[in-house]
Coordinates of C-alpha atoms and ligand atoms in Angstrom, one line a residue:
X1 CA -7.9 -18.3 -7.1
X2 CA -4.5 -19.3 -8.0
X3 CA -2.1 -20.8 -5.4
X4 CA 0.2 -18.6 -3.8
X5 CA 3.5 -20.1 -2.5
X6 CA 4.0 -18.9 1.2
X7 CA 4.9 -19.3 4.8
X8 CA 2.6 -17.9 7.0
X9 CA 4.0 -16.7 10.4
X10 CA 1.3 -15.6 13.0
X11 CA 2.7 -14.5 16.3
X12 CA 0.3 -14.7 18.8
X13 CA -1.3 -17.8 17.7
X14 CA -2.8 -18.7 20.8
X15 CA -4.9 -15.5 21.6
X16 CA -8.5 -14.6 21.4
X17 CA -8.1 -13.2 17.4
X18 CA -6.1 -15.5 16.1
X19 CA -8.7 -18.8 17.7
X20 CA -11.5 -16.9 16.5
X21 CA -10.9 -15.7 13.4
X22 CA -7.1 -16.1 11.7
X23 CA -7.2 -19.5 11.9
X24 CA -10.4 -20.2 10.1
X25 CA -9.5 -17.6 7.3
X26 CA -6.2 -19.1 7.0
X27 CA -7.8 -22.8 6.9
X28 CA -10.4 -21.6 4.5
X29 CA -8.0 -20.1 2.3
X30 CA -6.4 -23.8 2.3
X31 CA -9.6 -25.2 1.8
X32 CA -10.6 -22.9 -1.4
X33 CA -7.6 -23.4 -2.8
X34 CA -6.3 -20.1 -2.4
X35 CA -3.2 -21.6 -0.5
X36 CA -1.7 -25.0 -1.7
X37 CA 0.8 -28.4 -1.3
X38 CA 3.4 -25.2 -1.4
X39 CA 2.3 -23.7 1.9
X40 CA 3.3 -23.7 5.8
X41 CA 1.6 -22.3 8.5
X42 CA 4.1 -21.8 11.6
X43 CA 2.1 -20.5 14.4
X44 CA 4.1 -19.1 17.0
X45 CA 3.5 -17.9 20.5
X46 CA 4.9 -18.0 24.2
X47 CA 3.0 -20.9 25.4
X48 CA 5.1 -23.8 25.6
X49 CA 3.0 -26.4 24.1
X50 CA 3.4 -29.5 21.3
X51 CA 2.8 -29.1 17.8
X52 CA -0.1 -31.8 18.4
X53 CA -1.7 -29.5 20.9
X54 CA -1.6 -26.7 19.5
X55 CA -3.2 -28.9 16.2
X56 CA -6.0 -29.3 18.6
X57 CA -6.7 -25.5 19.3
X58 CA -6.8 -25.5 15.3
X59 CA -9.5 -27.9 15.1
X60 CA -11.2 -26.7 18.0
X61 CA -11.8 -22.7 16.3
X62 CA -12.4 -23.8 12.9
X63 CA -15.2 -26.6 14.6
X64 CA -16.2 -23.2 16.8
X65 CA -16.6 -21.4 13.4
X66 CA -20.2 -20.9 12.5
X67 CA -19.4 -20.1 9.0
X68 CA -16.8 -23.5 8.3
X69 CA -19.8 -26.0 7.6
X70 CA -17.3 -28.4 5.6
X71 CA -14.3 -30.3 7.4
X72 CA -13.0 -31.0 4.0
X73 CA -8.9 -30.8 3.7
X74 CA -8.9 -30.4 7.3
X75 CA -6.0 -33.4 7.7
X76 CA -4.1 -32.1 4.8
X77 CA -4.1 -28.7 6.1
X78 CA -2.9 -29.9 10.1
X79 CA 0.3 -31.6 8.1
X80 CA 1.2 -28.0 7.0
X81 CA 0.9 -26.5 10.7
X82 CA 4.2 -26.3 12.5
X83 CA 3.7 -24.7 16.1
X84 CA 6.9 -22.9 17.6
X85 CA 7.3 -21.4 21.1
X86 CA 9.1 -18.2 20.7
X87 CA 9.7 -15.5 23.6
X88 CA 9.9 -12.4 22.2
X89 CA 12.6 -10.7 24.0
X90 CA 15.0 -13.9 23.3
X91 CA 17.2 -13.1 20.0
X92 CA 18.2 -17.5 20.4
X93 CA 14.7 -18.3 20.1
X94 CA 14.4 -16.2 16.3
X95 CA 17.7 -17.6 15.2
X96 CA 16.4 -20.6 15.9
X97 CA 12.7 -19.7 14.1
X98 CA 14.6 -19.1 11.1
X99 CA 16.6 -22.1 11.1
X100 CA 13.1 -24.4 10.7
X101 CA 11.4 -21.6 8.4
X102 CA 14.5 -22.3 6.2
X103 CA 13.9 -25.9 6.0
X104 CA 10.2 -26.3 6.0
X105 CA 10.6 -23.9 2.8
X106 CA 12.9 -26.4 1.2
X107 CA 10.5 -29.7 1.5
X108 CA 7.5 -27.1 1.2
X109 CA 9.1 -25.1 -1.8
X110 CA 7.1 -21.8 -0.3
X111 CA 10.1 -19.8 -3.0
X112 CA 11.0 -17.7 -0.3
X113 CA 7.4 -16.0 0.7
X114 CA 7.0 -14.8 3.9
X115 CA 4.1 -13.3 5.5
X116 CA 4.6 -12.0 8.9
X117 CA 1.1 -11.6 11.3
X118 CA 1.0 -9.7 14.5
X119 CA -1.7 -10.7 16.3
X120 CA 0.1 -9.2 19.2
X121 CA 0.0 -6.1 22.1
X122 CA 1.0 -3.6 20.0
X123 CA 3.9 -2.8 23.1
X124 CA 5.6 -5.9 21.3
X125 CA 5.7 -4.3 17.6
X126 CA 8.7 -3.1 17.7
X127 CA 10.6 -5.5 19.0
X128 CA 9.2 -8.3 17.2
X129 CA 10.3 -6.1 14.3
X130 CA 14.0 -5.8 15.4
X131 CA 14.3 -9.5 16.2
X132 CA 12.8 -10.4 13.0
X133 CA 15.9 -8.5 10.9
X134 CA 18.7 -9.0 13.5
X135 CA 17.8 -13.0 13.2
X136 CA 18.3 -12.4 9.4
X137 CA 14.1 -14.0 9.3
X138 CA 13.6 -11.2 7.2
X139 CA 16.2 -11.7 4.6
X140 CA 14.8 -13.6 1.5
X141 CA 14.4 -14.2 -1.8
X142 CA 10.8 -14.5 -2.1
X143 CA 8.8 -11.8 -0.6
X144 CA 8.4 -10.5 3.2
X145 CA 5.5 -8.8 3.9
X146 CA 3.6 -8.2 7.1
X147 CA -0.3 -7.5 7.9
X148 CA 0.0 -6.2 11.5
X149 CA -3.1 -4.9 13.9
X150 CA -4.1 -2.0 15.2
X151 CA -4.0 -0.1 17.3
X152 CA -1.1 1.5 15.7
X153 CA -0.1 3.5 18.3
X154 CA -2.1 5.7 20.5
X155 CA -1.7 9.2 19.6
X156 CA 0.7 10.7 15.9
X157 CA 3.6 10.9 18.4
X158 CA 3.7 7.1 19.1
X159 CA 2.4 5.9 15.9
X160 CA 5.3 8.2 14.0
X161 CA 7.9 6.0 16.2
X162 CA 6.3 2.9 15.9
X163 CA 6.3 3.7 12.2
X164 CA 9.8 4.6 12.3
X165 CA 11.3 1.5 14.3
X166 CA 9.1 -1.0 12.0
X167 CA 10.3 0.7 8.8
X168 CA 14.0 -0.3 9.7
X169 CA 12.9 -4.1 8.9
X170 CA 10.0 -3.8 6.8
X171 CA 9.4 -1.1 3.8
X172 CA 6.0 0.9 3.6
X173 CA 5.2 -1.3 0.6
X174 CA 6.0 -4.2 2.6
X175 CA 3.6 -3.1 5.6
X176 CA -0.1 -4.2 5.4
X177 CA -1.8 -2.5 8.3
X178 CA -5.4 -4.2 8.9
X179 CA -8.5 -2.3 9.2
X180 CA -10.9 -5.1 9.1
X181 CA -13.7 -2.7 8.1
X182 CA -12.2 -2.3 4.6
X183 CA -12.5 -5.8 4.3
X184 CA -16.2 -6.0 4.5
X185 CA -18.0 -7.0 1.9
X186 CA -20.7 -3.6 1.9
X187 CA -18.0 -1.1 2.7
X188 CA -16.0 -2.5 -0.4
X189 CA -19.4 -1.9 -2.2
X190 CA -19.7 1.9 -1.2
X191 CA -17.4 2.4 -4.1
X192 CA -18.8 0.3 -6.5
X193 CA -22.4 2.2 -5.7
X194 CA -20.8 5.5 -6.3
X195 CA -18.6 4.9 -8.9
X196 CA -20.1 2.0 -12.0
X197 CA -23.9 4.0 -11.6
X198 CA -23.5 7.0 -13.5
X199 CA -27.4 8.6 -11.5
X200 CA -25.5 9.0 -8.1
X201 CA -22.1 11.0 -9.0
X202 CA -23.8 14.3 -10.3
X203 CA -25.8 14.1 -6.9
X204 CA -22.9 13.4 -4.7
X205 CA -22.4 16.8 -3.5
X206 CA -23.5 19.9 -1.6
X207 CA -26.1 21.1 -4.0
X208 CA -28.0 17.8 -3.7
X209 CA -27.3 16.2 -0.4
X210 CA -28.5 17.7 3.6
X211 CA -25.8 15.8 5.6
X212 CA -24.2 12.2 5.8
X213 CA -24.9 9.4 8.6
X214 CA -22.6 6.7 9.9
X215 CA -23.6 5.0 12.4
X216 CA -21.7 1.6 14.0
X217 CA -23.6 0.8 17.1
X218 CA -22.5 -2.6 19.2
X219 CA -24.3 -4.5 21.6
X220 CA -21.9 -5.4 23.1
X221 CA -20.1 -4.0 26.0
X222 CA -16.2 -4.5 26.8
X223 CA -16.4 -8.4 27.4
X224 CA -12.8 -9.3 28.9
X225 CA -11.3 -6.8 26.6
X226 CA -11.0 -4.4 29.8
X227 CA -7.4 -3.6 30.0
X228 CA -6.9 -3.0 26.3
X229 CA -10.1 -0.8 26.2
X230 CA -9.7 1.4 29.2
X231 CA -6.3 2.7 28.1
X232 CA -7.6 2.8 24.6
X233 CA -11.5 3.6 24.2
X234 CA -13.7 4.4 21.7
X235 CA -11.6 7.1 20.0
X236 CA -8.5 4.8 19.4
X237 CA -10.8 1.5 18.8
X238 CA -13.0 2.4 16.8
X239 CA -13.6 6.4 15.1
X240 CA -9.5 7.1 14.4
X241 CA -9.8 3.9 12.2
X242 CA -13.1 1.8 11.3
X243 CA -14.9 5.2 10.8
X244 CA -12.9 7.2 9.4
X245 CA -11.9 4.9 7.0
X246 CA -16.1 5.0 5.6
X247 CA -15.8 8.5 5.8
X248 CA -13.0 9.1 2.9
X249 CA -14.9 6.3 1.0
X250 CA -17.8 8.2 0.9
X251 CA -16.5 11.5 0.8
X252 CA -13.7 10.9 -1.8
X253 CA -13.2 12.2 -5.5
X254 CA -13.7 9.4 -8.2
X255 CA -10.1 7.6 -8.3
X256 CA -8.4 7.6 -11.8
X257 CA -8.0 4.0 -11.4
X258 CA -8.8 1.3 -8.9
X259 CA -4.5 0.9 -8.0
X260 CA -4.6 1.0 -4.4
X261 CA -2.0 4.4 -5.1
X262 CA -4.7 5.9 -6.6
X263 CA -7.7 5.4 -4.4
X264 CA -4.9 6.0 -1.5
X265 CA -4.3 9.6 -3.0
X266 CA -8.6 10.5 -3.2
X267 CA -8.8 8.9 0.1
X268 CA -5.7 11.1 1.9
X269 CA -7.2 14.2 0.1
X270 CA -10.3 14.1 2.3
X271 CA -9.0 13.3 5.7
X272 CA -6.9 16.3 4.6
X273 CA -9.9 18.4 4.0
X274 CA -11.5 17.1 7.4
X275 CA -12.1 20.1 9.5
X276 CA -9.4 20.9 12.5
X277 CA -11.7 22.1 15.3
X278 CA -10.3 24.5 17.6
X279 CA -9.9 23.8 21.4
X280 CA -13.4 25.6 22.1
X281 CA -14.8 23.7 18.9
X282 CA -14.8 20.1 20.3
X283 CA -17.3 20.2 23.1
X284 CA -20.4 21.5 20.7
X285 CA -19.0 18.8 17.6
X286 CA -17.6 15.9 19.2
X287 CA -19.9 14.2 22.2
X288 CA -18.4 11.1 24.1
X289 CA -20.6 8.8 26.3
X290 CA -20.1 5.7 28.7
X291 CA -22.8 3.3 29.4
X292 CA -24.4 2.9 32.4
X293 CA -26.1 -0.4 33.9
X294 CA -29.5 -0.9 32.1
X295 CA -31.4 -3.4 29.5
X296 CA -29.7 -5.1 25.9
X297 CA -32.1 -7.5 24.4
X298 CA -33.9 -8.0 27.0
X299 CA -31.0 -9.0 29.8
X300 CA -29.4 -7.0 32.6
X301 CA -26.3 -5.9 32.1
X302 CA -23.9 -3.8 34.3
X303 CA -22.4 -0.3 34.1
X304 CA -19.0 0.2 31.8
X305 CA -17.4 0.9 35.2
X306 CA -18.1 -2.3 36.6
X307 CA -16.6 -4.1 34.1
X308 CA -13.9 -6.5 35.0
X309 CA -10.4 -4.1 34.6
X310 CA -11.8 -1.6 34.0
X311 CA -11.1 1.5 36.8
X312 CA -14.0 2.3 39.1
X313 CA -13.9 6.0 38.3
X314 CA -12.9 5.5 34.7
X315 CA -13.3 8.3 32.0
X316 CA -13.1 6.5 29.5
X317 CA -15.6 7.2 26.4
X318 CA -17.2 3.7 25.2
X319 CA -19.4 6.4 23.0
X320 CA -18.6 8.9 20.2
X321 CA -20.7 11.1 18.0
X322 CA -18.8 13.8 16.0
X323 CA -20.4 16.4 13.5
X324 CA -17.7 16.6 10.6
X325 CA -16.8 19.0 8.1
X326 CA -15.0 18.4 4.9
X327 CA -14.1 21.6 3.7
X328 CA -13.3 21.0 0.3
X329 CA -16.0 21.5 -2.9
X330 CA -18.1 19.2 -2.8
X331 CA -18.7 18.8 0.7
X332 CA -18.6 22.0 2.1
X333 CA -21.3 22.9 4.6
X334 CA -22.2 19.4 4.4
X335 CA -22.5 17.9 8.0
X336 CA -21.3 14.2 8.5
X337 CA -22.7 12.5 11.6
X338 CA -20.9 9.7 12.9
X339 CA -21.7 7.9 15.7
X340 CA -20.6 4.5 17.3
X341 CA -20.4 2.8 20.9
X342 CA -20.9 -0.1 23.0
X343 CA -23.9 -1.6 24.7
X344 CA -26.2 0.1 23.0
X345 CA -29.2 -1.1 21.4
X346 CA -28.4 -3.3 18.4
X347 CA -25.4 -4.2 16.3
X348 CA -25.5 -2.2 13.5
X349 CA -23.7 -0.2 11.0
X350 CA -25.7 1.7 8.7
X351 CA -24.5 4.9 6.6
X352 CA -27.5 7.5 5.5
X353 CA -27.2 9.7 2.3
X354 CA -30.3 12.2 3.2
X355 CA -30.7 13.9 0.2
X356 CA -31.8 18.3 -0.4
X357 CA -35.6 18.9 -0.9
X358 CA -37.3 19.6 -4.1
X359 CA -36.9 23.4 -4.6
X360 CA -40.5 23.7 -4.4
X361 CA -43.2 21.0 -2.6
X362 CA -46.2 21.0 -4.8
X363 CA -47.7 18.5 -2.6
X364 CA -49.5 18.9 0.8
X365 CA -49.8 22.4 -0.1
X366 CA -52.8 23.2 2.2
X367 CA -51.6 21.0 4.5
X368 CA -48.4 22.5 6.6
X369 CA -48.2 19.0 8.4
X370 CA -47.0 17.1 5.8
X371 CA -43.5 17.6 4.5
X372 CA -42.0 15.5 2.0
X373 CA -40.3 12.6 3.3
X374 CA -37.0 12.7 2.3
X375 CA -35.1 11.0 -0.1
X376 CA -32.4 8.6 1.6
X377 CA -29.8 6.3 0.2
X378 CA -29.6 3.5 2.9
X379 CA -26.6 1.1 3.1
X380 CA -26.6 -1.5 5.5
X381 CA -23.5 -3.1 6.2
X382 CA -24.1 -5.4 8.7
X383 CA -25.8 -7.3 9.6
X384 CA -28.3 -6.8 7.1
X385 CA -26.0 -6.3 3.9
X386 CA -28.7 -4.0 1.6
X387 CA -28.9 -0.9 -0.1
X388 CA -32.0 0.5 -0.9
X389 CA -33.4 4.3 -1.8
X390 CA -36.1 6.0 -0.5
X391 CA -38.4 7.5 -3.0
X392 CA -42.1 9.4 -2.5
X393 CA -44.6 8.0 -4.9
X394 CA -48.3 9.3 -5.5
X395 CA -50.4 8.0 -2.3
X396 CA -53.7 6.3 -4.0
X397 CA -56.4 7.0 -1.2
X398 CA -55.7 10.7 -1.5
X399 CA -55.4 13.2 -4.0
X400 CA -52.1 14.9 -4.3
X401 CA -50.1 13.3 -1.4
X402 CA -47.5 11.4 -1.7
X403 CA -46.3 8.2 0.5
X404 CA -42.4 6.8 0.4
X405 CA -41.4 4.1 -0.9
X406 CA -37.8 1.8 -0.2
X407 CA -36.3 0.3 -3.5
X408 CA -34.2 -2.1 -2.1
X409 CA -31.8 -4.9 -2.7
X410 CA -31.0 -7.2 -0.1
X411 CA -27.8 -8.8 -0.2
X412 CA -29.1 -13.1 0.1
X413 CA -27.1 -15.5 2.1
X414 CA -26.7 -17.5 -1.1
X415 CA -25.3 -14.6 -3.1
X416 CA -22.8 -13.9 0.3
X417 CA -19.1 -14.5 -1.0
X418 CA -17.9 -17.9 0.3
X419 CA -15.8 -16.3 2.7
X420 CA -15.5 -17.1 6.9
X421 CA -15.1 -13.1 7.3
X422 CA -13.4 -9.9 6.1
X423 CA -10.2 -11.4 7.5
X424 CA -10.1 -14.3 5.3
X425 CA -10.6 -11.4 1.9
X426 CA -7.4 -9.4 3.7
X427 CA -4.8 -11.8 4.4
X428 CA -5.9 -13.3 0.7
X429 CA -5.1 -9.7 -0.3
X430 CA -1.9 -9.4 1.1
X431 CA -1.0 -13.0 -0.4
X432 CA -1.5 -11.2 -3.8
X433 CA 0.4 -8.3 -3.0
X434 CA -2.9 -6.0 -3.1
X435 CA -2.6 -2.9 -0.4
X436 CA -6.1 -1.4 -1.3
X437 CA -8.0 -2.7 1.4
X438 CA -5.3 -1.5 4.3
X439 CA -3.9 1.7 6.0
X440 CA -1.8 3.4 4.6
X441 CA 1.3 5.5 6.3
X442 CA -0.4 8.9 5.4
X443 CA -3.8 8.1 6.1
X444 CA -3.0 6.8 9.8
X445 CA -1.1 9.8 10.4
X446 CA -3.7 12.2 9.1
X447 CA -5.8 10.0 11.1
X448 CA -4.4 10.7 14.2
X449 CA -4.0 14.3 13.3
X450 CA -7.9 14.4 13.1
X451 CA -8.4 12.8 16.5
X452 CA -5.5 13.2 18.9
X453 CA -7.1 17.3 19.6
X454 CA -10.2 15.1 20.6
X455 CA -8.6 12.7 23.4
X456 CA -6.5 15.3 24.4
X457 CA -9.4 17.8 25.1
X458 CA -11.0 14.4 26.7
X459 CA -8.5 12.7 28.8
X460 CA -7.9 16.2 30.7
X461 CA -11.1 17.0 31.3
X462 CA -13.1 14.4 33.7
X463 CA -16.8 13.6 32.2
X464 CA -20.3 13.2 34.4
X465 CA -20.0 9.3 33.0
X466 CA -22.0 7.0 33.0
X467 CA -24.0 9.3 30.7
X468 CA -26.1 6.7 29.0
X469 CA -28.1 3.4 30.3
X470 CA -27.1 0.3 28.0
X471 CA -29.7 -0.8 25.4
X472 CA -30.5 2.9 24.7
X473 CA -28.9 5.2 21.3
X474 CA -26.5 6.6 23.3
X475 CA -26.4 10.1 25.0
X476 CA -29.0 12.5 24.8
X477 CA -26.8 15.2 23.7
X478 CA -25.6 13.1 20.9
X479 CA -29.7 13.5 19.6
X480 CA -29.2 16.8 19.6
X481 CA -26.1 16.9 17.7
X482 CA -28.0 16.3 14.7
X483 CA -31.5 18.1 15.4
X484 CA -29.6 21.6 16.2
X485 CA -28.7 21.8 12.7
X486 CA -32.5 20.9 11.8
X487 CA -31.5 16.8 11.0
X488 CA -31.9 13.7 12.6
X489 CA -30.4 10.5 12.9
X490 CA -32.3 8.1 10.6
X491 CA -32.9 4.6 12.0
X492 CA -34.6 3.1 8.9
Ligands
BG6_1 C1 -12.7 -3.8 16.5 C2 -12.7 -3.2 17.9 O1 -11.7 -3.2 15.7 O2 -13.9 -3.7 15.9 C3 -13.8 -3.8 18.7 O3 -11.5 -3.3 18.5 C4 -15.1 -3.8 18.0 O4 -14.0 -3.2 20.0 C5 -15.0 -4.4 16.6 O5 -16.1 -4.6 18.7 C6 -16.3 -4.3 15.8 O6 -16.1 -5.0 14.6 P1 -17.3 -5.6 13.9 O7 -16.8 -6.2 12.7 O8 -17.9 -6.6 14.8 O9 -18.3 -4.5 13.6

């Protein structure tokens, strides 16, 4: 790693994301190397605290950190930390921000780099934005970028303004938007699997494989996330983004190169290519859920509706399955289940390649019981990080049948990259300048094209929730998503 020169601005320094995870990636960054003497860290938020207190909410979330096991550099890296209270609506309080970025540049010699982070309510973008170019923060000689969270907007309306009241202070090049699911280490591997192993690429396509499985399944329920999720839910949180995102990376033509511009234009093609359903389409391809009370792991836990702000009659989805068409070449007729909700039975994400049968099963032939199993290309991103295929093999106690077998290689903890989390690999991206990893303009919009249809049809239309107990797979219906078109959803 070489040493990028930078300031590192994060507003909303006190919350929930940056305690639990900015902090540590930005320490570890320190720590590695990846961030040197030529570095400042201004955290900046509403509360009206010391610099030495908020130093202590440092320590605290890199000690809470499960991954930091080394407190090494941790003095040096407090010296660089430079807590400001800032109210966002107060234009004083940025001209004043930008007198001490100025100066701490100067002793810290940081050459003018400037990385913006909004941790924040996305109802603050944009005037965070404007304040940032009317207090002339954002004029420098180094560069200005900024890595900003989503949701990014809530339907293509908003997001299009958004977009448009950013782009007056910050350039599309300049605008890193996070998906922190393209910063995981498995979903970065889903194109190295397709694209350096030359057996999978003549396979990757409608002659040779049934249907495609995502599914991201949480534990979880809504925690003290209530307010945020109720208005938002499990469209906006989690399939407009996280999932579609491992859609177009599984789905997409072989890039020319690996520029993010390239693998931007293969990845914009297939969200382009994802089927529009009509109005009367949605109900029988898209089908939403919200958990009920029940059993996760073996404690009670209570119903979605119960949940503290969250609104006793809520119809809110905390559940989505969707049967997806790409109707280009390759893909066409090829369904893509996708699944993912909260307070369900495990957390998982796992995507399923269930591959054709042999044109002809020589086996089992006098016994109509036994079909071949199926050939599956498993990858697990998390937790398990593996990939493995599974293959039928001749079954030794009996003539002519067949058993499967998983080849498999499991991802070990002391092969994991030395990294806190997926954070810590984007915010080192956006240090270098890389935009691979992150959202770009067109795909958020196509994004949003794909889903807002889907929440419109939803929010105007009240659903018999709770629909599914928590600990369970979800909705029944979303079962039979998969089995109407003769498929299943693997759990393997
Ligand atoms: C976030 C969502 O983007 O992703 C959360 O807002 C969700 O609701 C989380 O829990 C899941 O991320 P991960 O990395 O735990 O799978």
């Amino acid at each position: 790693h070489n040493p990028i020169p930078a300031t590192i601005l994060l507003f909303g320094s006190t919350g929930d994301l940056s305690k639990r995870k900015l902090i540590p990636s930005i320490f570890h960054l320190f720590q590695e190397g990846s961030l040197s003497e030529q570095f400042v860290f201004i955290p900046i938020g509403r509360k009206d605290i010391s610099n030495d207190e908020y130093k202590e909410i440092v320590k605290a979330s890199i000690q809470a950190h499960d991954k930091i096991t080394s407190y090494d550099k941790i003095d040096e890296f407090l010296s660089h930390v430079y807590y400001q209270q800032v109210d966002n609506d107060n234009l004083d309080d940025f001209i004043r921000l930008n007198k001490t970025v100025r100066e701490h540049e100067n002793s810290y010699q940081t050459e003018g780099n400037r990385l913006f982070y909004f941790a924040l309510p996305p109802s603050t973008f944009s005037t965070v934005s404007d304040r940032l170019r009317d207090s002339k923060i954002t004029e420098t000689n180094g560069f200005k970028r900024l890595i900003i969270e989503k949701p990014f907007g809530k339907d293509l309306e908003s997001a299009t303004a958004l977009s448009e009241a950013i782009s007056t202070t910050f350039d599309e090049s300049e605008i890193y938007r996070i998906d922190h699911y393209l910063g995981k280490e498995m979903v970065q591997n889903i194109e190295v699997i397709r694209f350096s192993n030359s057996m999978f690429e003549p396979l990757w396509n409608n002659h040779y494989i049934s249907n495609v499985q995502i599914t991201s399944s949480e534990s979880l329920g809504v925690l003290d996330r209530g307010n945020y999720y109720d208005q938002s839910g499990v469209v906006r949180d989690m399939f407009q983004n996280h999932m579609l995102q491992m859609v177009s990376l599984l789905a997409m033509e072989p890039p020319s190169t690996l520029s993010s511009e390239d693998i931007r234009l293969e990845k914009v093609k297939v969200l382009k290519s994802i089927r529009r359903y009509k109005p009367e389409e949605i109900k029988s391809n898209f089908i939403r859920g919200q958990y009920d009370e029940g059993t996760v792991h073996g404690e009670p836990v209570i119903a979605y509706r119960d949940e503290k702000n969250v609104a006793d009659d809520s119809n809110t989805p905390t559940f989505i399955a969707a049967r997806l068409y790409i109707d280009n070449f390759r893909w066409a007729g090829v369904p893509f289940y996708v699944r993912t909700g909260k307070s369900m039975k495990d957390k998982r994400t796992q995507i399923v390649v269930e591959f054709k049968e042999v044109p002809r099963n020589l086996y089992h032939m006098d016994d109509t019981h036994h079909e071949l199993a199926k050939n599956l290309l498993v990858i697990n991103i998390q937790p398990d990080e593996s990939i493995s295929l599974h293959l039928n093999v001749k079954n030794d106690s009996r003539l002519n049948d067949t058993k499967t077998v998983n080849l498999s290689y499991t991802v070990e903890t002391a092969e994991e990259v030395a990294n806190v989390d997926a954070y810590e690999n984007l915010i080192y991206d956006c240090l270098n300048g890389d935009s691979t990893n992150f959202t770009h303009l067109d795909e958020l919009m196509l994004a949003w094209h794909i889903v807002d249809p889907v929440i419109n049809t939803w929010e105007t239309d009240i659903a018999p929730f709770p629909n599914y107990r928590s600990g369970s797979l979800g909705p029944v219906k979303s079962q039979l998503l998969a089995q109407r078109d003769g498929y299943k959803w693997w759990d393997v």
